[in-house]
Coordinates of N, CA and C in Angstrom, one line a residue:
N1 N -3.7 22.8 13.4 CA -3.5 24.1 12.5 C -2.6 23.8 11.4
L2 N -2.4 24.8 10.5 CA -1.5 24.6 9.3 C -0.2 24.5 9.9
Q3 N 0.1 25.3 10.8 CA 1.8 25.1 11.3 C 2.2 23.7 12.0
E4 N 1.0 23.2 12.7 CA 1.3 21.9 13.1 C 1.3 20.7 12.1
V5 N 0.6 21.0 11.1 CA 0.7 20.1 9.9 C 2.0 20.1 9.1
V6 N 2.4 21.3 8.9 CA 3.8 21.6 8.0 C 4.9 21.3 9.0
L7 N 4.9 21.9 10.1 CA 6.2 22.0 11.0 C 6.0 20.9 12.2
G8 N 5.1 20.0 12.2 CA 5.0 19.3 13.5 C 5.7 18.0 13.2
T9 N 6.8 17.9 12.6 CA 7.7 16.7 12.5 C 9.0 17.2 12.3
K10 N 10.1 16.4 12.6 CA 11.7 16.5 12.4 C 11.7 16.4 11.0
L11 N 11.1 15.7 10.2 CA 11.4 15.7 8.8 C 11.0 17.0 8.1
A12 N 10.6 18.1 8.7 CA 10.2 19.2 8.0 C 11.4 20.0 7.5
V13 N 12.7 19.7 8.1 CA 13.9 20.2 7.5 C 14.1 19.8 6.2
L14 N 13.3 18.8 5.5 CA 13.5 18.3 4.2 C 12.7 19.0 3.3
F15 N 11.7 19.7 3.7 CA 10.7 20.2 2.9 C 11.5 21.3 1.9
P16 N 12.6 22.0 2.0 CA 13.2 22.9 1.1 C 13.7 21.9 -0.2
A17 N 13.9 20.8 0.1 CA 14.4 20.0 -1.0 C 13.3 19.9 -2.1
I18 N 12.0 20.2 -1.8 CA 11.0 20.2 -3.0 C 11.2 21.2 -3.9
P19 N 11.2 22.5 -3.6 CA 11.6 23.5 -4.6 C 12.9 23.3 -5.3
L20 N 14.0 23.0 -4.4 CA 15.1 22.8 -5.0 C 15.2 21.7 -6.2
A21 N 14.5 20.6 -6.1 CA 14.3 19.6 -7.1 C 13.7 20.3 -8.4
V22 N 12.7 21.2 -8.2 CA 12.1 21.8 -9.1 C 13.1 22.8 -9.9
V23 N 13.9 23.6 -9.1 CA 14.9 24.4 -9.7 C 16.0 23.5 -10.4
A24 N 16.5 22.4 -9.7 CA 17.4 21.5 -10.4 C 17.0 20.9 -11.8
D25 N 15.6 20.7 -11.9 CA 15.0 20.2 -13.3 C 15.0 21.4 -14.3
F26 N 14.8 22.5 -13.6 CA 14.6 23.8 -14.6 C 16.1 24.2 -15.2
Y27 N 17.0 23.9 -14.5 CA 18.5 24.3 -14.9 C 19.4 23.2 -15.2
N28 N 18.7 22.1 -15.5 CA 19.3 20.8 -16.0 C 20.6 20.6 -15.3
F29 N 20.4 20.3 -13.7 CA 21.4 20.1 -13.0 C 22.1 18.6 -13.1
G30 N 20.9 17.6 -13.9 CA 21.4 16.3 -14.0 C 20.5 15.5 -13.2
R31 N 20.0 14.3 -13.7 CA 19.2 13.3 -13.1 C 19.4 12.8 -11.8
P32 N 20.8 12.5 -11.5 CA 21.1 12.3 -10.0 C 20.5 13.2 -9.0
W33 N 21.0 14.5 -9.3 CA 20.5 15.5 -8.5 C 19.1 15.7 -8.1
I34 N 18.3 15.6 -9.4 CA 16.9 15.8 -9.5 C 16.2 14.6 -8.6
F35 N 16.9 13.4 -8.9 CA 16.2 12.2 -8.1 C 16.6 12.4 -6.6
A36 N 17.7 12.7 -6.3 CA 18.2 12.8 -4.7 C 17.3 13.7 -4.2
L37 N 17.1 15.2 -4.7 CA 16.3 16.1 -4.0 C 14.7 15.7 -4.2
S38 N 14.2 15.0 -5.1 CA 13.1 14.7 -5.2 C 12.5 13.4 -4.2
L39 N 13.5 12.6 -3.9 CA 13.5 11.5 -2.9 C 13.3 12.4 -1.4
L40 N 14.3 13.1 -1.2 CA 14.3 13.7 0.1 C 13.0 14.6 0.2
G41 N 12.4 15.1 -0.7 CA 11.1 16.1 -0.4 C 9.9 15.0 -0.4
L42 N 10.0 13.8 -0.8 CA 8.9 13.0 -0.7 C 8.7 12.5 0.8
A43 N 10.0 12.4 1.4 CA 9.9 11.7 2.8 C 8.9 12.5 3.7
P44 N 9.3 13.8 4.0 CA 8.2 14.5 4.6 C 6.7 14.5 4.3
L45 N 6.6 14.5 2.9 CA 5.2 14.4 2.5 C 4.5 13.2 2.8
A46 N 5.2 12.2 2.6 CA 4.6 10.7 3.0 C 4.4 10.7 4.4
E47 N 5.1 11.0 5.2 CA 5.0 11.0 6.7 C 3.8 12.0 7.2
R48 N 3.6 13.2 6.6 CA 2.4 14.1 6.9 C 1.1 13.5 6.4
V49 N 1.3 12.7 5.2 CA -0.1 12.1 4.8 C -0.5 10.9 5.9
S50 N 0.4 10.2 6.6 CA 0.3 9.3 7.5 C -0.3 10.0 8.8
F51 N 0.3 11.0 9.1 CA -0.1 11.9 10.3 C -1.4 12.5 10.1
L52 N -2.0 13.0 9.0 CA -3.2 13.5 8.7 C -4.4 12.5 8.7
T53 N -4.0 11.3 8.2 CA -5.0 10.1 8.3 C -5.2 9.7 9.7
E54 N -4.1 9.7 10.5 CA -4.4 9.4 12.1 C -5.2 10.3 12.6
Q55 N -5.0 11.6 12.4 CA -5.8 12.7 12.9 C -7.3 12.3 12.5
I56 N -7.6 12.1 11.3 CA -8.9 11.8 10.7 C -9.5 10.6 11.6
A57 N -8.7 9.7 11.7 CA -9.1 8.3 12.6 C -9.6 8.7 14.1
Y58 N -9.2 10.0 14.7 CA -9.8 10.2 15.9 C -11.2 10.5 16.0
F59 N -11.6 11.0 14.7 CA -13.2 11.4 14.5 C -13.9 10.4 13.9
T60 N -13.2 9.6 13.1 CA -14.1 8.5 12.2 C -14.0 7.1 13.0
G61 N -13.2 6.9 13.8 CA -13.0 5.6 14.3 C -11.9 4.8 13.8
P62 N -11.5 3.6 14.4 CA -10.2 3.0 13.9 C -10.6 2.2 12.8
T63 N -11.7 1.8 12.3 CA -12.0 1.1 11.1 C -11.7 2.1 10.0
V64 N -12.3 3.2 9.9 CA -12.3 4.1 8.8 C -10.7 4.8 8.7
G65 N -10.3 5.0 9.9 CA -9.0 5.5 10.0 C -7.9 4.4 9.5
G66 N -8.0 3.3 9.9 CA -7.0 2.4 9.3 C -7.2 2.0 7.8
L67 N -8.5 2.2 7.2 CA -8.7 2.1 5.9 C -8.1 3.2 5.2
L68 N -8.2 4.4 5.5 CA -7.6 5.7 5.1 C -6.1 5.6 5.2
N69 N -5.6 5.2 6.1 CA -4.3 5.0 6.3 C -3.6 3.9 5.4
A70 N -4.2 2.9 5.1 CA -3.9 1.9 4.0 C -4.0 2.4 2.5
T71 N -5.0 3.3 2.4 CA -5.4 3.7 1.1 C -4.3 4.9 0.9
C72 N -4.4 5.8 1.5 CA -3.5 7.2 1.5 C -1.9 6.9 1.5
G73 N -1.6 5.8 2.3 CA -0.2 5.4 2.4 C 0.4 5.2 1.3
N74 N -0.4 4.5 0.2 CA 0.2 4.3 -1.1 C -0.1 5.4 -2.0
A75 N -0.4 6.5 -1.7 CA -0.6 7.6 -2.6 C 0.5 8.1 -3.4
T76 N 1.6 8.0 -2.5 CA 3.0 8.5 -3.3 C 3.2 7.4 -4.4
E77 N 3.4 6.3 -4.0 CA 3.7 5.3 -5.1 C 2.8 5.4 -6.3
L78 N 1.4 5.4 -5.8 CA 0.4 5.6 -7.1 C 0.8 6.7 -8.1
I79 N 1.0 8.0 -7.4 CA 1.3 9.2 -8.2 C 2.6 8.9 -8.9
I80 N 3.7 8.2 -8.6 CA 4.9 7.8 -9.1 C 4.6 7.1 -10.3
A81 N 3.9 6.1 -10.1 CA 3.6 5.0 -11.2 C 2.7 5.8 -12.1
L82 N 1.8 6.5 -11.9 CA 1.0 7.3 -12.8 C 1.9 8.1 -13.9
F83 N 3.0 8.9 -13.2 CA 3.7 9.6 -14.0 C 4.6 8.9 -14.8
A84 N 5.1 7.7 -14.3 CA 6.1 6.9 -15.1 C 5.3 6.3 -16.2
L85 N 4.1 5.8 -16.0 CA 3.2 5.3 -17.1 C 2.8 6.3 -18.1
H86 N 2.7 7.5 -17.7 CA 2.3 8.4 -18.7 C 3.6 8.8 -19.7
Q87 N 4.7 8.6 -19.0 CA 6.0 8.6 -19.8 C 6.6 7.5 -20.5
N88 N 5.7 6.4 -20.6 CA 6.0 5.2 -21.1 C 7.1 4.4 -20.4
K89 N 7.4 4.7 -19.2 CA 8.4 4.0 -18.4 C 7.9 2.9 -17.8
I90 N 7.6 1.5 -18.7 CA 6.9 0.6 -18.1 C 7.8 -0.3 -17.1
H91 N 9.1 -0.3 -17.3 CA 9.9 -1.0 -16.4 C 9.8 -0.2 -15.0
V92 N 9.8 1.1 -14.9 CA 9.8 1.7 -13.6 C 8.6 1.3 -12.9
V93 N 7.6 1.4 -13.7 CA 6.1 0.9 -13.1 C 6.2 -0.5 -12.5
K94 N 6.8 -1.3 -13.3 CA 6.7 -2.8 -12.9 C 7.8 -3.0 -11.5
Y95 N 8.8 -2.3 -11.6 CA 9.7 -2.5 -10.4 C 9.1 -1.7 -9.2
S96 N 8.4 -0.7 -9.4 CA 7.7 -0.1 -8.4 C 6.6 -0.9 -7.7
L97 N 5.8 -1.5 -8.6 CA 4.8 -2.4 -8.0 C 5.3 -3.7 -7.4
L98 N 6.4 -4.2 -8.0 CA 7.2 -5.3 -7.4 C 7.8 -5.1 -6.0
G99 N 8.3 -3.7 -5.8 CA 8.8 -3.4 -4.5 C 7.8 -3.1 -3.5
S100 N 6.6 -2.6 -3.9 CA 5.6 -2.2 -3.0 C 4.8 -3.6 -2.5
I101 N 4.8 -4.6 -3.5 CA 4.2 -5.9 -3.0 C 5.1 -6.5 -2.2
L102 N 6.4 -6.5 -2.4 CA 7.4 -7.4 -1.5 C 7.6 -6.7 -0.3
S103 N 7.6 -5.3 -0.2 CA 7.6 -4.6 1.1 C 6.5 -4.8 1.9
N104 N 5.3 -4.7 1.4 CA 4.0 -4.8 2.3 C 3.7 -6.2 2.8
L105 N 4.0 -7.1 1.8 CA 3.8 -8.8 2.5 C 4.8 -9.2 3.2
L106 N 6.2 -8.7 3.0 CA 7.4 -9.2 3.6 C 7.8 -8.4 4.9
L107 N 8.2 -7.2 4.4 CA 8.8 -6.2 5.4 C 7.9 -5.8 6.4
V108 N 6.6 -5.3 6.1 CA 5.6 -4.6 6.8 C 4.9 -5.8 7.7
L109 N 4.6 -6.8 7.0 CA 3.9 -7.9 7.9 C 5.0 -8.5 8.9
G110 N 6.1 -8.9 8.3 CA 7.1 -9.5 9.2 C 7.4 -8.7 10.3
T111 N 7.7 -7.3 10.1 CA 7.9 -6.4 11.1 C 6.8 -6.2 12.3
S112 N 5.5 -6.2 11.7 CA 4.3 -6.1 12.6 C 4.3 -7.3 13.5
L113 N 4.6 -8.6 13.0 CA 4.5 -9.9 13.8 C 5.7 -10.0 14.7
L114 N 6.8 -9.4 14.2 CA 7.9 -9.6 15.1 C 7.7 -8.3 16.4
C115 N 7.3 -7.4 16.1 CA 7.0 -6.4 17.1 C 6.1 -6.8 18.1
G116 N 4.9 -7.5 17.4 CA 3.7 -8.0 18.4 C 4.3 -9.2 19.2
G117 N 5.1 -9.9 18.6 CA 5.5 -11.0 19.6 C 6.6 -10.5 20.6
L118 N 7.4 -9.6 20.4 CA 8.3 -8.9 21.5 C 7.4 -8.3 22.4
A119 N 6.3 -7.6 22.1 CA 5.6 -6.8 22.9 C 4.7 -8.0 24.0
N120 N 4.3 -9.0 23.4 CA 3.6 -10.0 24.2 C 4.4 -11.4 24.2
I121 N 5.6 -11.2 24.7 CA 6.7 -12.2 24.7 C 6.2 -13.2 25.7
R122 N 5.6 -13.0 26.7 CA 4.9 -14.0 27.9 C 3.6 -14.6 27.6
K123 N 2.9 -14.0 26.6 CA 1.7 -14.5 26.2 C 1.5 -14.7 24.7
E124 N 0.4 -15.2 24.3 CA 0.0 -15.6 23.0 C -0.5 -14.2 22.2
Q125 N -0.3 -14.2 20.9 CA -1.0 -12.9 20.2 C -2.4 -13.7 19.7
R126 N -3.4 -13.0 19.7 CA -4.8 -13.3 19.4 C -5.4 -12.5 18.4
Y127 N -5.7 -13.0 17.3 CA -6.5 -12.5 16.3 C -7.8 -12.9 16.0
D128 N -8.6 -12.1 15.5 CA -10.0 -12.5 15.3 C -10.1 -13.3 14.0
R129 N -10.8 -14.4 14.1 CA -10.7 -15.4 13.1 C -11.5 -15.0 11.9
K130 N -12.6 -14.2 12.0 CA -13.2 -13.8 10.7 C -12.3 -12.7 9.9
Q131 N -11.7 -11.9 10.7 CA -10.7 -10.9 10.0 C -9.7 -11.6 9.3
A132 N -9.1 -12.7 10.0 CA -8.0 -13.4 9.4 C -8.4 -14.1 8.1
D133 N -9.8 -14.6 8.1 CA -10.2 -15.3 6.9 C -10.5 -14.4 5.8
V134 N -10.9 -13.2 6.2 CA -11.2 -12.2 5.0 C -9.8 -11.8 4.3
N135 N -8.9 -11.4 5.2 CA -7.7 -10.9 4.8 C -6.9 -12.0 4.0
S136 N -6.9 -13.3 4.4 CA -6.2 -14.4 3.9 C -6.8 -14.7 2.5
L137 N -8.2 -14.6 2.3 CA -8.8 -14.6 1.0 C -8.5 -13.6 -0.1
L138 N -8.4 -12.3 0.5 CA -7.9 -11.2 -0.4 C -6.4 -11.6 -0.8
L139 N -5.6 -12.1 0.1 CA -4.2 -12.1 -0.3 C -4.2 -13.3 -1.2
L140 N -4.9 -14.3 -1.2 CA -4.8 -15.4 -2.1 C -5.4 -15.0 -3.6
L141 N -6.4 -14.2 -3.6 CA -6.9 -13.6 -4.8 C -5.9 -12.8 -5.5
G142 N -5.1 -11.8 -4.7 CA -4.1 -11.1 -5.2 C -2.9 -11.9 -5.9
L143 N -2.6 -13.0 -5.0 CA -1.5 -13.9 -5.7 C -2.0 -14.6 -6.8
L144 N -3.1 -15.1 -7.0 CA -3.7 -15.8 -8.1 C -3.8 -14.9 -9.0
C145 N -4.2 -13.6 -9.1 CA -4.4 -12.5 -10.2 C -2.9 -12.3 -10.8
H146 N -2.0 -12.4 -9.9 CA -0.4 -12.0 -10.3 C -0.1 -13.2 -11.0
L147 N -0.2 -14.5 -10.4 CA 0.3 -15.5 -11.1 C -0.3 -16.1 -12.6
L148 N -1.5 -15.8 -12.6 CA -2.2 -16.2 -13.9 C -1.5 -15.6 -15.2
P149 N -1.0 -14.6 -15.4 CA -0.6 -13.9 -16.6 C 0.9 -14.6 -16.7
L150 N 1.6 -14.8 -15.6 CA 2.9 -15.3 -15.7 C 2.8 -16.6 -16.2
M151 N 2.0 -17.6 -15.5 CA 1.8 -19.1 -15.8 C 1.4 -19.0 -17.3
L152 N 0.5 -18.2 -17.8 CA 0.1 -18.3 -19.0 C 1.2 -18.0 -20.1
K153 N 2.0 -17.2 -19.7 CA 3.2 -16.8 -20.6 C 4.3 -18.0 -20.8
Y154 N 4.4 -18.5 -19.6 CA 5.6 -19.7 -19.6 C 5.1 -20.9 -19.9
A155 N 3.6 -21.2 -20.0 CA 2.9 -22.5 -20.2 C 2.7 -22.5 -21.7
A156 N 2.4 -21.5 -22.5 CA 2.2 -21.5 -23.8 C 3.4 -21.8 -24.7
G157 N 3.2 -22.4 -25.9 CA 4.4 -22.5 -26.6 C 4.8 -21.4 -27.6
I158 N 3.9 -20.9 -28.3 CA 4.2 -19.6 -29.2 C 4.0 -18.5 -28.5
E159 N 5.2 -17.5 -28.5 CA 5.1 -16.3 -27.9 C 4.3 -15.2 -28.6
N160 N 4.2 -15.0 -29.7 CA 3.4 -14.2 -30.6 C 2.0 -14.3 -30.3
S161 N 1.6 -15.6 -30.2 CA 0.3 -15.8 -30.1 C -0.4 -15.7 -28.5
T162 N 0.5 -15.7 -27.7 CA 0.2 -15.5 -26.4 C 0.4 -14.2 -25.7
A163 N 1.1 -13.2 -26.5 CA 1.3 -11.9 -26.2 C -0.1 -11.1 -25.8
L164 N -1.1 -11.1 -26.9 CA -2.4 -10.6 -26.6 C -3.2 -11.2 -25.6
C165 N -3.1 -12.5 -25.5 CA -3.8 -13.3 -24.4 C -3.4 -12.8 -23.0
T166 N -1.8 -12.8 -22.8 CA -1.3 -12.4 -21.6 C -1.8 -11.0 -21.2
L167 N -2.0 -10.1 -22.2 CA -2.2 -8.5 -22.1 C -3.7 -8.6 -21.5
Q168 N -4.7 -9.4 -22.2 CA -6.1 -9.3 -21.9 C -6.3 -9.9 -20.5
L169 N -5.4 -11.0 -20.2 CA -5.7 -11.7 -18.9 C -5.1 -10.7 -17.8
S170 N -4.1 -10.0 -18.1 CA -3.6 -8.9 -17.0 C -4.7 -8.0 -16.7
R171 N -5.2 -7.5 -17.7 CA -6.2 -6.4 -17.5 C -7.5 -6.9 -17.0
A172 N -7.9 -8.2 -17.3 CA -9.0 -8.7 -16.5 C -8.6 -9.0 -15.1
S173 N -7.3 -9.5 -14.8 CA -6.9 -9.6 -13.4 C -7.1 -8.3 -12.7
S174 N -6.5 -7.2 -13.3 CA -6.6 -6.0 -12.7 C -8.0 -5.3 -12.3
I175 N -8.9 -5.8 -13.3 CA -10.2 -5.3 -12.8 C -11.0 -6.1 -11.7
I176 N -10.5 -7.3 -11.7 CA -11.1 -8.2 -10.7 C -10.5 -7.8 -9.3
M177 N -9.2 -7.5 -9.3 CA -8.7 -7.0 -8.0 C -9.2 -5.7 -7.6
L178 N -9.5 -4.8 -8.6 CA -10.1 -3.6 -8.2 C -11.6 -3.7 -7.7
I179 N -12.3 -4.4 -8.3 CA -13.8 -4.9 -7.8 C -13.6 -5.5 -6.5
A180 N -12.6 -6.5 -6.2 CA -12.4 -7.2 -5.0 C -12.3 -6.1 -4.0
Y181 N -11.3 -5.1 -4.2 CA -11.1 -3.9 -3.1 C -12.2 -3.2 -2.7
I182 N -12.9 -2.7 -3.9 CA -14.2 -2.0 -3.5 C -15.3 -2.8 -2.7
T183 N -15.3 -4.0 -3.0 CA -16.2 -4.9 -2.4 C -15.8 -5.1 -0.8
Y184 N -14.5 -5.1 -0.8 CA -13.9 -5.3 0.6 C -14.3 -3.9 1.5
I185 N -14.1 -3.0 0.8 CA -14.4 -1.7 1.5 C -15.9 -1.6 1.8
F186 N -16.8 -1.9 1.1 CA -18.3 -2.0 1.2 C -18.5 -3.0 2.5
F187 N -17.8 -4.3 2.4 CA -17.9 -5.2 3.3 C -17.5 -4.8 4.8
Q188 N -16.2 -4.0 4.9 CA -15.9 -3.6 6.1 C -16.4 -2.3 6.7
L189 N -17.1 -1.4 5.8 CA -17.7 -0.3 6.4 C -19.1 -0.3 6.6
K190 N -19.7 -1.2 5.8 CA -21.2 -1.2 5.8 C -21.8 -2.6 6.2
T191 N -21.7 -3.7 5.7 CA -22.4 -5.0 5.9 C -21.8 -5.4 7.3
H192 N -20.4 -5.5 7.3 CA -20.1 -6.2 8.6 C -19.0 -5.4 9.3
R193 N -19.4 -4.0 9.5 CA -18.6 -3.1 10.2 C -18.2 -3.6 11.8
E194 N -19.2 -4.3 12.2 CA -19.0 -4.6 13.6 C -17.7 -5.7 13.8
L195 N -17.5 -6.3 12.9 CA -16.6 -7.3 12.9 C -15.1 -6.6 13.0
F196 N -15.0 -5.4 12.4 CA -13.7 -4.6 12.2 C -13.5 -3.5 13.3
D197 N -14.6 -3.3 14.0 CA -14.5 -2.3 15.1 C -13.5 -3.0 16.3
S198 N -12.9 -2.1 16.9 CA -11.9 -2.6 18.0 C -12.7 -3.1 19.3
Q199 N -12.3 -4.2 19.7 CA -12.9 -4.8 20.9 C -11.9 -4.8 22.2
E200 N -12.5 -4.3 23.2 CA -11.3 -4.2 24.4 C -11.3 -5.7 25.0
V201 N -12.3 -6.3 25.0 CA -12.3 -7.9 25.5 C -12.3 -8.8 24.4
P202 N -11.2 -9.4 23.9 CA -11.4 -10.3 22.8 C -12.0 -11.7 23.1
D203 N -13.0 -12.1 22.3 CA -13.7 -13.3 22.4 C -12.6 -14.5 22.3
L204 N -12.5 -15.4 23.2 CA -11.6 -16.5 22.9 C -12.1 -17.5 21.9
Y205 N -13.5 -17.8 21.8 CA -13.9 -18.7 20.8 C -13.7 -18.3 19.4
N206 N -13.8 -16.8 19.2 CA -13.6 -16.3 17.9 C -12.4 -15.9 17.5
S207 N -11.2 -16.3 18.3 CA -9.8 -15.9 17.9 C -9.0 -17.0 17.7
I208 N -8.0 -16.8 17.0 CA -6.9 -17.7 16.7 C -5.6 -17.2 17.2
T209 N -4.8 -18.2 17.5 CA -3.4 -17.6 17.7 C -2.4 -18.1 16.7

C-alpha cells in the first residue's frame, strides 16, 4: 500500500528535506543549503525506487526484476544529468558520468565479488559462462566507445580540425551504445531468456570459476 511505500524505510525521516529544498530555493538561502537539502531528499527516493523494483520482481521473475533494478537504479543520475545539460553545465554532466562509471565498474563490482567470496569462503564461486561472455563483450564495447573520442583527440595534430570529428565520433559512440543496450534487452528477455533465468542446480560444464 501507499503507507508501506512511503514510510516502509528508516530513511523516511529524510523526506521533509524535499519541500525544505524547494523553500530554500524560493527564498534564496544559498546554493550550499539547497544542495545539502536536495541530496538528503534524494536518498530516500533512490532507496524507494530500488524497493519498488524488487516488489515488481516478485511478479515478473528475477530476469525482468534485475533488468528493472539496473535501469531504474540509475534514474536519479539520469534526471540530474538531463537538468544539468539543459542548464548548459557540461562539466557537471561529465563528472556525473565519470563517477557513475567508476562506481559501477569498481565499487559495485568489487564489493559484489568481495561479499560473494566471503559468503563462499570454503568453496569456489561459479558463474554461467555464456552470461559472463555477454557481459564481458558489453563491457569491452563500452570501454572502446569511451576510448575512441579520447584517442582521436590526443592522436591528431591540429586541435581545431579534430574538434568536430571528436564531437561526431562521440555522438556515434553514444548511438552505438544505446543500440547495443536495446539489443541486449531483447537478447535477455526474448531470444535467450532461458540463459538468464535463475537455476537452482548450476551446470558444472557451463560454468566458470
